Coordinates of C-alpha atoms and ligand atoms in Angstrom, one line a residue:
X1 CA 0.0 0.0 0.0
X2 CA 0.9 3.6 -1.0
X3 CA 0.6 5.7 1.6
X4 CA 0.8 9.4 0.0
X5 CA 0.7 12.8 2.2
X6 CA -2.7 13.4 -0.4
X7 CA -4.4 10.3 0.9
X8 CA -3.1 11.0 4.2
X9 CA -4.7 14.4 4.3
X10 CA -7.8 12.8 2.8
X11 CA -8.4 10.4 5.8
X12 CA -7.3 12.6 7.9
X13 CA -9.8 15.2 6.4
X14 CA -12.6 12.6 7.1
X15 CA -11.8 11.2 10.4
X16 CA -11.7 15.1 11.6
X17 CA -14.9 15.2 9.8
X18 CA -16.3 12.2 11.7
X19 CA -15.0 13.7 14.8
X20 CA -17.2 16.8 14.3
X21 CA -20.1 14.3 13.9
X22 CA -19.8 12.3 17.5
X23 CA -21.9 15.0 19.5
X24 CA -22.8 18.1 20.4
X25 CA -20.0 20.3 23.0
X26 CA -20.3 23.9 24.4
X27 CA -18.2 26.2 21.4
X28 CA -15.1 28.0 23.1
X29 CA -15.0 31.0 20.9
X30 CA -16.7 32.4 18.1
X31 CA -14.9 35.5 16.3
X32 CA -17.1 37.7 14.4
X33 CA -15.7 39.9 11.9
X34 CA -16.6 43.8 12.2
X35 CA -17.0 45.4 8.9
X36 CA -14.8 48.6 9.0
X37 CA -16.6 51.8 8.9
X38 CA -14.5 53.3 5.4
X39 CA -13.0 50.7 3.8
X40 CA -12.3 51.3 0.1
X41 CA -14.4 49.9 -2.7
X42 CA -14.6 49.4 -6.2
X43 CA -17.7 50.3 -8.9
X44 CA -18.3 48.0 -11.7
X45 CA -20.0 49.8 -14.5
X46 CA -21.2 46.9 -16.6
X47 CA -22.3 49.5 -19.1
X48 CA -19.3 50.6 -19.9
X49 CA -17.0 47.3 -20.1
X50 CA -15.9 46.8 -23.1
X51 CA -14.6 43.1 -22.6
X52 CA -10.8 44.1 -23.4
X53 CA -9.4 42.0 -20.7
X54 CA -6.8 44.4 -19.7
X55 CA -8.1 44.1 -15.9
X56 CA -7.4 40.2 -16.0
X57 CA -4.0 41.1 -17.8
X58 CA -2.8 43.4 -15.0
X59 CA -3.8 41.9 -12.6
X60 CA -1.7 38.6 -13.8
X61 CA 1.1 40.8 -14.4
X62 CA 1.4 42.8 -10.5
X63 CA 0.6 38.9 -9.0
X64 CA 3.1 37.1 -10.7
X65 CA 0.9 34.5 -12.1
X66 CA 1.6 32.4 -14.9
X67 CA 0.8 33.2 -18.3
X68 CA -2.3 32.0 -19.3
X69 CA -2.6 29.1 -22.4
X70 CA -4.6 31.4 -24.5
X71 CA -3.4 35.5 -24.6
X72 CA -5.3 37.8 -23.2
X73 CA -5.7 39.5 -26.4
X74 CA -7.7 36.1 -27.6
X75 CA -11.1 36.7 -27.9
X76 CA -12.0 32.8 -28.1
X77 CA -11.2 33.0 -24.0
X78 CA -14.7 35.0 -24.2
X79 CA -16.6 31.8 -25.8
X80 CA -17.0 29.8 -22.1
X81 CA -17.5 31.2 -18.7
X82 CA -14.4 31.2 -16.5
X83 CA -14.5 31.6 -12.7
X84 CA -11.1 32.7 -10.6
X85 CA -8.9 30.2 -10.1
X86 CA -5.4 30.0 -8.6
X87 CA -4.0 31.3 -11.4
X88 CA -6.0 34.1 -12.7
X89 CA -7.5 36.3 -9.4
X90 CA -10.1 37.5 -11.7
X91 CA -11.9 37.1 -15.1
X92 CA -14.3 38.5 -17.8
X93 CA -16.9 37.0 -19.1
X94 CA -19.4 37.4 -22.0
X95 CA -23.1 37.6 -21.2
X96 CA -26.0 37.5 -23.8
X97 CA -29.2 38.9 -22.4
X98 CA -31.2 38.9 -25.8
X99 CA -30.8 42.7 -26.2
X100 CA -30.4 43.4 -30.0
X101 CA -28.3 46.7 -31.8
X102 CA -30.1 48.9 -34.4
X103 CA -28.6 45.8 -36.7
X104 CA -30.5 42.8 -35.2
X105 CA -27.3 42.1 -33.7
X106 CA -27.2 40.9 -29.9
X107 CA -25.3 42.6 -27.5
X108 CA -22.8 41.6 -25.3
X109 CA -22.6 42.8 -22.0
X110 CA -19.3 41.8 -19.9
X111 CA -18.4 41.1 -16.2
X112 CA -15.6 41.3 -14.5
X113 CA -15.2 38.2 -11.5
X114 CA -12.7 38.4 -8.2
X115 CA -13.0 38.0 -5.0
X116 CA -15.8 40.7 -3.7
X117 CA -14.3 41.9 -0.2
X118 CA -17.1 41.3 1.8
X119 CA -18.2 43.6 4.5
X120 CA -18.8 40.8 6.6
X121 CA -17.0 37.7 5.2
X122 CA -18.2 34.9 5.2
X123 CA -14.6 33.5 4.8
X124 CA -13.0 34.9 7.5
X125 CA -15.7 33.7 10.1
X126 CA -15.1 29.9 8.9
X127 CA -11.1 30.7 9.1
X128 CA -10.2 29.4 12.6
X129 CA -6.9 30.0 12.3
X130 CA -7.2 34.0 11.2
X131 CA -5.4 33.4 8.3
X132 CA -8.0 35.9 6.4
X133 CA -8.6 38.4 7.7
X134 CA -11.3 42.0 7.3
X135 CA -8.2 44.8 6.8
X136 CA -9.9 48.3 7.7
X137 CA -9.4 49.6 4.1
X138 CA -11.7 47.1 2.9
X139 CA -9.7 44.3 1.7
X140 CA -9.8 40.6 2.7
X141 CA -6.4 39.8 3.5
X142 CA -4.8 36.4 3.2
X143 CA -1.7 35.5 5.7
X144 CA -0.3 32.1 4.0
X145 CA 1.8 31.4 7.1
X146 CA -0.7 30.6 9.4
X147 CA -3.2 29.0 6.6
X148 CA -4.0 25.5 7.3
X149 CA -4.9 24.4 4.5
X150 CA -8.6 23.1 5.7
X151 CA -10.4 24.7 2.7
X152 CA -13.0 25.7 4.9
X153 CA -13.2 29.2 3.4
X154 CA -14.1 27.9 0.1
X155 CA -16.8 26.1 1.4
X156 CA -18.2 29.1 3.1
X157 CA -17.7 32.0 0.7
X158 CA -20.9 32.5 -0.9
X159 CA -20.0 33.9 -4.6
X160 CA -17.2 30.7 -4.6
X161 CA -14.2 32.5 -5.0
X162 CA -11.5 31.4 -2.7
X163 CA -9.3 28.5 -5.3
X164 CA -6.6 26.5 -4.2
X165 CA -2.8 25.8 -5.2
X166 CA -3.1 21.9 -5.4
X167 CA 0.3 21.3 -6.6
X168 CA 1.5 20.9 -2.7
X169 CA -1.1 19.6 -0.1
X170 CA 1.8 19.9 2.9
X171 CA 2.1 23.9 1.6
X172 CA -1.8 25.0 1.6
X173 CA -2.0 27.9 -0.1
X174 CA -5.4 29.7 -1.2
X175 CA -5.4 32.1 -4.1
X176 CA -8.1 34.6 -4.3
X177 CA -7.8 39.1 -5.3
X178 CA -6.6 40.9 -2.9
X179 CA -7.9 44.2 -3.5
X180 CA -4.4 44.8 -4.5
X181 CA -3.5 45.0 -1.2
X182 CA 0.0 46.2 -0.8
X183 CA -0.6 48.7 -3.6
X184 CA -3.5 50.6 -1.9
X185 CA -2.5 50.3 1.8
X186 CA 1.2 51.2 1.5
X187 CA 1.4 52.9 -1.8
X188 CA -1.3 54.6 -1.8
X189 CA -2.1 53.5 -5.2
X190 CA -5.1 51.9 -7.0
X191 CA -6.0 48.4 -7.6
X192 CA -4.1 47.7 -10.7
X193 CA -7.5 46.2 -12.6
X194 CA -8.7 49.7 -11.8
X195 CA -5.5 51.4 -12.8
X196 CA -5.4 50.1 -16.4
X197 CA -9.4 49.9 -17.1
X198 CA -9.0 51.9 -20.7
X199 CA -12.8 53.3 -20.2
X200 CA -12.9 53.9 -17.1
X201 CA -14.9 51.2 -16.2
X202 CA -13.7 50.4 -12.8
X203 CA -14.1 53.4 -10.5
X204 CA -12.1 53.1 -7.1
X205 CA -12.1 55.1 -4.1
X206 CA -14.2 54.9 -0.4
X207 CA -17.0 52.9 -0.3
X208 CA -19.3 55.3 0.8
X209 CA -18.2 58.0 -2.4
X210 CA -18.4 54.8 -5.0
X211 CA -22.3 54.3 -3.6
X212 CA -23.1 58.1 -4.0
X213 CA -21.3 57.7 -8.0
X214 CA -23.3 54.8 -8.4
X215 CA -26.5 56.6 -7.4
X216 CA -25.8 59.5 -9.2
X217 CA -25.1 57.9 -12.5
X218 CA -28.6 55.9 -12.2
X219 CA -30.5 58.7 -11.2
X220 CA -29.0 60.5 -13.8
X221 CA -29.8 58.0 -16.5
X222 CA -32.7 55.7 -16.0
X223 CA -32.5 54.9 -19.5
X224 CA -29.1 53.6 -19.2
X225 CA -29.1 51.8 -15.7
X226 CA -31.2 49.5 -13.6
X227 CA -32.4 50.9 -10.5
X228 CA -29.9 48.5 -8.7
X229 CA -26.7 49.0 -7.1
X230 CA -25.5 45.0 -6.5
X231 CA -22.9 45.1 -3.5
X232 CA -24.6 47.4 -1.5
X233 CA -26.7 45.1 0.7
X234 CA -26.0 41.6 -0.5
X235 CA -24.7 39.8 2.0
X236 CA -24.1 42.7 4.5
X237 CA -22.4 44.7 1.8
X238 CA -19.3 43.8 -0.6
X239 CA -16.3 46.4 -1.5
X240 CA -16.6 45.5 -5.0
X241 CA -20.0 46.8 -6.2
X242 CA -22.0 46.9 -9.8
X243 CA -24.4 48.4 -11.9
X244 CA -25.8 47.3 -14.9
X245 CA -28.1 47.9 -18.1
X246 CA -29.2 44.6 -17.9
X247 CA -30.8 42.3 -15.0
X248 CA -28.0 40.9 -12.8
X249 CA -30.0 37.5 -13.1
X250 CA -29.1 37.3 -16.3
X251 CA -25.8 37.9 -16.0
X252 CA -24.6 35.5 -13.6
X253 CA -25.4 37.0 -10.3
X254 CA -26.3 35.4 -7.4
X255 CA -29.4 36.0 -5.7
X256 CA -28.1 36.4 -1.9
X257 CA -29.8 38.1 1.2
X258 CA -29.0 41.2 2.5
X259 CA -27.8 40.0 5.5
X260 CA -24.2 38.4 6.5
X261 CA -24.5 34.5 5.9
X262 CA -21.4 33.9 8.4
X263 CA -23.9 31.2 10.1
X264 CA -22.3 28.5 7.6
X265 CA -18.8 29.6 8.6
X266 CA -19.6 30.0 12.3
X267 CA -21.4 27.0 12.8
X268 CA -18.1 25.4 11.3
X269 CA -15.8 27.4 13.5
X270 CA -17.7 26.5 16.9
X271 CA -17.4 22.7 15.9
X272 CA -13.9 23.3 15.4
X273 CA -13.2 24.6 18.4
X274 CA -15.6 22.5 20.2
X275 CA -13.4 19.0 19.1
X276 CA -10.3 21.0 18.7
X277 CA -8.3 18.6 20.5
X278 CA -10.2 15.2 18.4
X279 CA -8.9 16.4 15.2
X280 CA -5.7 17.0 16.6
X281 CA -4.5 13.6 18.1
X282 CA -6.1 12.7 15.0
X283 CA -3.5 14.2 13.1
X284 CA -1.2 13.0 14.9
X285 CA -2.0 9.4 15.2
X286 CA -2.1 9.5 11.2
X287 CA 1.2 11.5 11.2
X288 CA 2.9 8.7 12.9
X289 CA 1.5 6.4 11.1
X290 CA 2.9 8.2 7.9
X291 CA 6.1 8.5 9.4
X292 CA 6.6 4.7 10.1
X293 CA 5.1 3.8 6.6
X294 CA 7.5 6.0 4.7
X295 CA 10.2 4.9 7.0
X296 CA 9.4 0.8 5.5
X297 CA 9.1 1.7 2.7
X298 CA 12.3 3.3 3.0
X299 CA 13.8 0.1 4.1
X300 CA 12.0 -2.3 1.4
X301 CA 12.6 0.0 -1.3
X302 CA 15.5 2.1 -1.4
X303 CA 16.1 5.1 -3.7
X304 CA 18.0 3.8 -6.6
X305 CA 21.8 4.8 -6.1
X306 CA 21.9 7.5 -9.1
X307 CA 24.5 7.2 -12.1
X308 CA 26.7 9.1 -12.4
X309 CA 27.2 10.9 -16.2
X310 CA 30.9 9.5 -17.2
X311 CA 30.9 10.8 -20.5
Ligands
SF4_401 S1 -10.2 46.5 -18.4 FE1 -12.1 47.6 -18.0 S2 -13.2 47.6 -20.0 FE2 -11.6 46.0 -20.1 S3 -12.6 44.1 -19.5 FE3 -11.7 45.0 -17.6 S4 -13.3 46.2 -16.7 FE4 -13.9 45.8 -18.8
SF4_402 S1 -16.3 36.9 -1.9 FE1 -15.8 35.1 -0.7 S2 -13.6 35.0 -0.5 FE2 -14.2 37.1 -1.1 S3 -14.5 38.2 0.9 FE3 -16.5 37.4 0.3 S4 -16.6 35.4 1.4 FE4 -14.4 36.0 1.3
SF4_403 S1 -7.7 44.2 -7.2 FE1 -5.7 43.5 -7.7 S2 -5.7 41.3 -7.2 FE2 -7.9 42.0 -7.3 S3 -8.6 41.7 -9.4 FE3 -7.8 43.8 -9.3 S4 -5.7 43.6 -10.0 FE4 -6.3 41.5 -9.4

């Protein structure tokens, strides 16, 4: 038998699981995030998105990500909805809503995807480490060095952003936007999808200023916008905000509550921390028993002395 650290992590993944499932316990602690009172945000304008991709480009390019299979100048990306992933923190897609041009042609309207900065996160409640955390200028931070790799954010977020770097299950690591953190909270600076938007698409500043633009512009143009600002209440409020031409239905948009759905998360967290120390020996019982496996195997089956190039 081949006993790998991914099966290891998978048994011990569902041993924790059955752990949580013995009975109920008193929780120890619940944290509940406090939304800051001026965080940043971020409008959408779906009406003026033009679909050029330059967001999703920069935002590879300041993140270090790998270059994508198809360029971003590729308009064939636009043929089958993407969602972020741990390579690309944010993506456009191409929505038909049936709307036709003065030549019977149907109009596209585009979204831009990533990670929304909850007001409330729904992430950070389930995180019971504090690895992610509410930053007071709005973003959702994520501190690799004390992740855990339990994947409980993803389960909790509600638009399914959080991804995850697979390629190493001893070295979590969960890959999301980060409201380009650095470049707003020490430089001062702007998100750098926001920086590069070539129609000014992507309007950035403090929340409460981006909701009086986004009013304005619909009160100004009826014809133009939806009576709907999406971000403002869903959920408890999100950083990243939207207004649109077209119904946000039809356009991919979940239809969430207004209020913060943390409940998932927290009731996750209190189970946590009511079994803490279950999962724990837990872990440890299957660490030894990985230790002593790989150890045998070891034994049985050692590395192949390697040959040496005498050419
Ligand atoms: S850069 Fe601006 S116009 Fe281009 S796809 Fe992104 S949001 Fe839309
Ligand atoms: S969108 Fe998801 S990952 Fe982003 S802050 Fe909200 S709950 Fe967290
Ligand atoms: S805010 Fe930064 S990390 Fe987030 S989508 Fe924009 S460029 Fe990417």
């Amino acid at each position: 038998m081949n006993i790998n650290r991914r099966f290891f992590l998978g048994i011990a993944g569902t041993m924790v699981g059955g752990a949580l499932a013995v009975g109920p316990k008193k929780a120890r602690a619940v944290r509940k995030p406090k939304a800051p009172s001026d965080p940043y945000g971020c409008l959408v304008d779906l009406t003026a998105c033009v679909g050029c991709r330059k967001c999703e480009q920069a935002c590879n390019r300041v993140n270090g990500l790998p270059a994508p299979q198809i360029s971003f100048d590729d308009p064939r990306v636009l043929e089958h909805k993407r969602r972020p992933n741990a390579t690309a923190y944010t993506v456009v897609n191409r929505h038909y809503t049936g709307k036709l041009d003065e030549r019977n042609l149907l109009i596209p309207t585009f979204v831009k995807v990533q990670c929304m900065h909850c007001q409330d996160p729904a992430c950070v409640s389930a995180c019971i480490v504090g690895a992610l955390t509410k930053k007071d200028n709005g973003a959702v931070h994520y501190d690799v060095s004390k992740c855990m790799g339990c994947r409980y954010c993803m389960v909790a977020c509600p638009f399914q952003i959080p991804a995850y770097d697979y390629h190493d299950p001893l070295t979590p690591e969960v890959r999301k936007c980060s409201f380009c953190y650095d470049r707003i909270s020490k430089e001062g600076g702007k998100p750098a999808c926001a920086a590069i938007c070539p129609v000014e698409a992507l309007t950035f500043g403090k929340r409460s200023q981006i909701i009086d633009i986004a009013r304005r512009r619909i009160k100004n143009d009826p014809g133009r916008y939806l009576n709907r600002l999406y971000g403002e209440y869903e959920v408890g409020g999100t950083s990243w905000l939207y207004i649109s031409g077209e119904p946000f239905e039809k356009l991919g948009f979940l239809d969430l509550p207004s209020r913060p759905i943390p409940h998932l998360a927290e009731s996750i967290q209190q189970g946590l921390f009511s079994y803490l120390w279950a999962p724990l020996s837990l872990f440890a019982i299957l660490g030894g028993c990985m230790w002593t496996f790989n150890r045998k195997q070891t034994k049985e089956n050692p590395e192949p002395e390697r040959m040496e190039d005498n050419s």
